[in-house]
Tab-separated table of C-alpha atoms in Angstrom:
chain	number	residue	atom	x	y	z
P	16	UNK	CA	-0.260	0.016	-0.333
P	17	UNK	CA	1.639	3.716	-0.588
P	18	UNK	CA	0.055	6.845	-0.255
P	19	UNK	CA	1.730	9.725	-1.621
P	20	UNK	CA	5.437	8.033	-1.362
P	21	UNK	CA	7.034	9.252	-4.926
P	22	UNK	CA	10.479	9.619	-3.561
P	23	UNK	CA	10.629	5.650	-2.825
P	24	UNK	CA	8.333	3.733	-3.998
P	25	UNK	CA	9.972	2.560	-7.115
P	26	UNK	CA	12.951	1.946	-5.165
P	27	UNK	CA	10.890	-0.225	-2.937
P	28	UNK	CA	9.330	-2.243	-5.973
P	29	UNK	CA	12.049	-2.556	-8.069
P	30	UNK	CA	14.302	-4.620	-5.051
P	31	UNK	CA	11.286	-6.532	-4.359
P	32	UNK	CA	10.627	-7.282	-7.967
P	33	UNK	CA	14.080	-9.034	-7.238
P	34	UNK	CA	12.764	-10.950	-4.609
P	35	UNK	CA	9.544	-11.586	-6.360
P	36	UNK	CA	7.737	-11.545	-9.650
P	37	UNK	CA	4.830	-11.623	-7.760
P	38	UNK	CA	4.628	-7.759	-6.767
P	39	UNK	CA	0.898	-5.423	-6.166
P	40	UNK	CA	1.053	-1.652	-5.301
P	41	UNK	CA	-2.520	-0.163	-3.783
P	42	UNK	CA	-1.773	3.367	-4.797
P	43	UNK	CA	-4.373	4.513	-2.301
P	44	UNK	CA	-5.965	7.894	-3.173
P	45	UNK	CA	-1.918	9.126	-4.382
P	46	UNK	CA	-2.342	12.887	-5.584
P	47	UNK	CA	1.779	12.583	-6.845
P	48	UNK	CA	3.546	11.527	-9.400
P	49	UNK	CA	2.933	8.091	-8.127
P	50	UNK	CA	1.335	6.419	-10.203
P	51	UNK	CA	2.551	7.291	-13.704
P	52	UNK	CA	6.270	6.217	-12.062
P	53	UNK	CA	5.447	2.816	-11.638
P	54	UNK	CA	3.603	3.002	-15.102
P	55	UNK	CA	6.683	3.604	-16.393
P	56	UNK	CA	8.789	1.364	-14.853
P	57	UNK	CA	10.923	-1.682	-17.272
P	58	UNK	CA	9.369	-4.381	-15.364
P	59	UNK	CA	5.818	-3.411	-13.970
P	60	UNK	CA	4.039	-4.001	-10.920
P	61	UNK	CA	0.530	-4.834	-10.559
P	62	UNK	CA	-1.025	-1.945	-10.154
P	63	UNK	CA	-4.606	-1.590	-7.383
P	64	UNK	CA	-5.829	2.171	-7.585
P	65	UNK	CA	-7.996	3.889	-5.757
P	66	UNK	CA	-9.340	6.884	-6.175
P	67	UNK	CA	-9.545	8.435	-2.805
P	68	UNK	CA	-7.639	8.107	-0.149
P	69	UNK	CA	-9.477	5.187	2.486
P	70	UNK	CA	-6.506	4.790	4.478
P	71	UNK	CA	-3.419	0.976	5.325
P	72	UNK	CA	-6.336	-0.690	6.683
P	73	UNK	CA	-8.629	-0.170	2.636
P	74	UNK	CA	-5.611	-0.696	0.948
P	75	UNK	CA	-4.509	-3.752	2.204
P	76	UNK	CA	-8.376	-5.294	2.472
P	77	UNK	CA	-8.332	-4.338	-1.900
P	78	UNK	CA	-4.769	-5.897	-2.053
P	79	UNK	CA	-5.464	-8.997	-0.470
P	80	UNK	CA	-8.705	-9.135	-2.824
P	81	UNK	CA	-6.609	-8.598	-5.740
P	82	UNK	CA	-3.935	-11.254	-4.414
P	83	UNK	CA	-6.825	-13.909	-3.175
P	84	UNK	CA	-8.133	-13.245	-6.969
P	85	UNK	CA	-5.165	-13.705	-8.952
P	86	UNK	CA	-5.104	-17.011	-6.673
P	87	UNK	CA	-1.990	-16.528	-4.494
P	88	UNK	CA	-2.431	-17.754	-0.666
P	89	UNK	CA	0.272	-15.910	0.437
P	90	UNK	CA	0.834	-12.155	0.666
P	91	UNK	CA	3.647	-10.831	2.083
P	92	UNK	CA	3.613	-6.933	3.319
P	93	UNK	CA	5.964	-3.850	3.231
P	94	UNK	CA	5.210	0.001	3.509
P	95	UNK	CA	6.517	1.571	0.450
P	96	UNK	CA	8.093	4.433	2.222
P	97	UNK	CA	11.373	2.204	2.366
P	98	UNK	CA	11.074	1.276	5.585
P	99	UNK	CA	11.694	-2.136	4.876
P	100	UNK	CA	14.476	-4.370	3.549
P	101	UNK	CA	13.311	-6.506	0.756
P	102	UNK	CA	16.297	-8.477	0.273
P	103	UNK	CA	14.563	-9.913	3.658
P	104	UNK	CA	12.173	-11.145	1.864
P	105	UNK	CA	13.505	-15.079	2.001
P	106	UNK	CA	13.152	-14.331	5.778
P	107	UNK	CA	9.903	-14.490	4.938
P	108	UNK	CA	9.913	-17.669	3.060
P	109	UNK	CA	12.147	-19.912	5.157
P	110	UNK	CA	9.400	-19.255	8.233
P	111	UNK	CA	6.571	-19.831	5.903
P	112	UNK	CA	8.574	-23.339	5.208
P	113	UNK	CA	9.394	-24.199	8.740
P	114	UNK	CA	5.326	-22.656	9.676
P	115	UNK	CA	3.130	-23.798	6.848
P	116	UNK	CA	0.046	-21.620	7.638
P	117	UNK	CA	0.792	-19.091	9.937
P	118	UNK	CA	1.332	-15.668	10.115
P	119	UNK	CA	4.377	-13.888	9.975
P	120	UNK	CA	5.322	-10.669	11.909
P	121	UNK	CA	8.903	-8.941	10.952
P	122	UNK	CA	9.966	-7.908	14.006
P	123	UNK	CA	12.223	-4.821	13.589
P	124	UNK	CA	15.709	-5.066	15.026
P	125	UNK	CA	17.607	-2.367	16.837
P	126	UNK	CA	14.174	-0.170	17.422
P	127	UNK	CA	15.733	1.539	20.507
P	128	UNK	CA	18.874	2.737	19.143
P	129	UNK	CA	16.487	4.781	16.567
P	130	UNK	CA	15.529	8.447	16.491
P	131	UNK	CA	11.997	8.065	16.475
P	132	UNK	CA	8.974	10.432	17.993
P	133	UNK	CA	7.745	10.281	21.535
P	134	UNK	CA	4.258	8.603	19.679
P	135	UNK	CA	5.635	6.150	17.638
P	136	UNK	CA	7.373	4.546	20.517
P	137	UNK	CA	4.126	4.722	22.645
P	138	UNK	CA	1.993	3.307	19.786
P	139	UNK	CA	4.690	0.184	19.537
P	140	UNK	CA	4.131	0.142	23.977
P	141	UNK	CA	0.249	0.570	23.574
P	142	UNK	CA	-0.376	-1.984	21.052
P	143	UNK	CA	1.421	-4.765	22.478
P	144	UNK	CA	-0.215	-4.349	25.858
P	145	UNK	CA	-3.285	-3.748	24.068
P	146	UNK	CA	-2.844	-7.255	21.921
P	147	UNK	CA	-1.122	-9.422	25.204
P	148	UNK	CA	-4.723	-8.560	26.868
P	149	UNK	CA	-6.749	-9.086	24.077
P	150	UNK	CA	-5.299	-12.936	23.164
P	151	UNK	CA	-3.117	-13.380	25.943
P	152	UNK	CA	-0.472	-13.775	23.045
P	153	UNK	CA	2.840	-11.987	23.224
P	154	UNK	CA	4.059	-10.082	21.118
P	155	UNK	CA	7.150	-7.420	20.330
P	156	UNK	CA	6.527	-5.457	17.481
P	157	UNK	CA	2.733	-5.793	16.744
P	158	UNK	CA	2.592	-2.172	14.337
P	159	UNK	CA	5.124	-3.904	12.048
P	160	UNK	CA	4.185	-3.597	7.902
P	161	UNK	CA	6.394	-6.330	6.938
P	162	UNK	CA	4.525	-9.602	8.061
P	163	UNK	CA	3.281	-12.859	5.541
P	164	UNK	CA	-0.001	-13.313	5.653
P	165	UNK	CA	-2.005	-17.011	4.809
P	166	UNK	CA	-4.762	-15.321	3.235
P	167	UNK	CA	-7.295	-17.989	3.433
P	168	UNK	CA	-6.618	-18.387	7.075
P	169	UNK	CA	-7.520	-13.548	7.393
P	170	UNK	CA	-10.773	-13.023	9.275
P	171	UNK	CA	-12.661	-10.115	10.114
P	172	UNK	CA	-12.216	-8.949	6.809
P	173	UNK	CA	-16.047	-7.195	6.011
P	174	UNK	CA	-14.913	-5.517	9.974
P	175	UNK	CA	-12.035	-4.098	10.067
P	176	UNK	CA	-11.268	0.058	10.282
P	177	UNK	CA	-10.654	1.182	6.927
P	178	UNK	CA	-7.288	3.266	8.658
P	179	UNK	CA	-3.976	2.918	10.495
P	180	UNK	CA	-5.217	0.077	13.044
P	181	UNK	CA	-6.511	-1.714	10.874
P	182	UNK	CA	-2.890	-4.049	10.768
P	183	UNK	CA	-3.654	-4.800	15.266
P	184	UNK	CA	-6.954	-6.020	13.976
P	185	UNK	CA	-5.607	-8.505	11.826
P	186	UNK	CA	-3.600	-9.572	14.003
P	187	UNK	CA	-5.839	-10.068	17.015
P	188	UNK	CA	-9.097	-11.793	14.731
P	189	UNK	CA	-6.226	-14.334	14.253
P	190	UNK	CA	-4.835	-14.762	16.817
P	191	UNK	CA	-8.727	-15.425	18.288
P	192	UNK	CA	-9.129	-17.646	15.631
P	193	UNK	CA	-6.127	-19.993	16.143
P	194	UNK	CA	-3.751	-19.166	13.498
P	195	UNK	CA	-0.334	-19.532	14.516
P	196	UNK	CA	1.828	-16.341	14.713
P	197	UNK	CA	5.203	-16.860	14.921
P	198	UNK	CA	7.641	-13.560	14.364
P	199	UNK	CA	10.944	-13.328	12.685
P	200	UNK	CA	14.048	-10.263	13.123
P	201	UNK	CA	13.860	-8.434	10.234
P	202	UNK	CA	16.209	-4.807	9.337
P	203	UNK	CA	14.561	-1.317	9.789
P	204	UNK	CA	15.789	1.598	8.411
P	205	UNK	CA	14.745	5.190	9.582
P	206	UNK	CA	15.616	8.091	7.476
P	207	UNK	CA	16.629	11.297	9.185
P	208	UNK	CA	13.668	12.826	10.735
P	209	UNK	CA	13.358	15.687	8.513
P	210	UNK	CA	13.312	13.014	5.367
P	211	UNK	CA	10.503	10.704	6.885
P	212	UNK	CA	7.554	10.841	5.011
P	213	UNK	CA	3.965	9.738	7.857
P	214	UNK	CA	0.760	10.070	7.632
P	215	UNK	CA	-0.113	8.910	11.007
P	216	UNK	CA	-1.838	11.395	13.230
P	217	UNK	CA	-1.424	11.419	16.569
P	218	UNK	CA	-4.356	13.215	18.586
P	219	UNK	CA	-6.790	11.509	15.940
P	220	UNK	CA	-5.207	8.250	15.789
P	221	UNK	CA	-4.537	7.103	19.374
P	222	UNK	CA	-8.017	8.153	19.275
P	223	UNK	CA	-9.016	5.687	16.965
P	224	UNK	CA	-7.132	3.268	18.418
P	225	UNK	CA	-8.346	3.458	21.720
P	226	UNK	CA	-11.872	2.995	20.640
P	227	UNK	CA	-11.051	-0.068	19.159
P	228	UNK	CA	-9.445	-1.341	21.718
P	229	UNK	CA	-12.150	-0.854	23.707
P	230	UNK	CA	-13.768	-2.922	21.082
P	231	UNK	CA	-12.045	-5.158	21.077
P	232	UNK	CA	-11.686	-5.968	24.390
P	233	UNK	CA	-15.185	-6.371	24.473
P	234	UNK	CA	-15.509	-8.875	21.751
P	235	UNK	CA	-12.463	-10.789	23.620
P	236	UNK	CA	-14.975	-11.393	26.138
P	237	UNK	CA	-18.425	-11.943	24.041
P	238	UNK	CA	-16.932	-13.676	21.009
P	239	UNK	CA	-13.362	-15.255	21.386
P	240	UNK	CA	-13.677	-16.393	24.878
P	241	UNK	CA	-16.680	-18.204	23.167
P	242	UNK	CA	-15.093	-19.508	20.400
P	243	UNK	CA	-11.694	-20.384	22.265
P	244	UNK	CA	-13.573	-22.754	24.874
P	245	UNK	CA	-16.107	-24.725	21.695
P	246	UNK	CA	-12.662	-25.198	19.940
P	247	UNK	CA	-11.117	-26.840	23.172
P	248	UNK	CA	-14.531	-29.036	23.294
P	249	UNK	CA	-14.013	-30.240	20.314
P	250	UNK	CA	-10.307	-30.536	20.328
P	251	UNK	CA	-11.506	-33.154	23.348
P	252	UNK	CA	-14.323	-34.785	21.474
P	253	UNK	CA	-11.880	-35.366	18.537
P	254	UNK	CA	-9.660	-36.953	20.992
P	255	UNK	CA	-11.889	-38.857	23.711
P	256	UNK	CA	-14.183	-40.415	20.951
P	257	UNK	CA	-11.621	-42.628	18.574
P	258	UNK	CA	-10.011	-43.161	22.089
P	259	UNK	CA	-13.640	-45.293	24.255
P	260	UNK	CA	-14.408	-46.494	20.379
P	261	UNK	CA	-10.534	-47.616	20.403
P	262	UNK	CA	-10.995	-49.077	24.167
P	263	UNK	CA	-15.268	-50.459	23.279
P	264	UNK	CA	-12.967	-52.364	20.940
């Protein structure tokens, strides 16, 4: 997904194409030269163009549906601002072979030594805490956009919010439905603060994330907990019934 990353997106796409020939770019209402730059690349990516800016959640949803329509079972997502290294894609492929069907999270290395805004650092810790409360799973980096998704195991796409917080939702719904979540260490590049392109709006986005976490905590009690109990009972019965049949024979 990209929104006005004309300065970096061509380099990111070019390097990604060296790792994988099937690259989708979702242009989320770009108002800069992103679309024309991508269309003039010698090796063009597949493009999904949204006429209006709808947010990262909507862009991810559009990209996932495009990949599913073409028959893909997995998608690796990375940011268009150059933060993620496409050269780390083989690490996700290796993890996919080791953990087939899992959602693989690229945990960014060395964040403590990087000059980041106080809001960005707090947002990650805030998100990590609430993810644990809602799922009882621990992750060190729930805000990373570098991930491998098992497309046929994505849940809650119809309910997915349209903005920045959608990536947290995808993790929470995956954990609730028993999808294995694994972390791998990946490299990260942070340019000088004056060169960064960020669409994170601290006040508004924190308000949205806080409201989302309230909703997710309620759903954890009324939806996820009963779902976990049913899943446990099904596993128990699938073990006990064959055992009783064997004993009776």
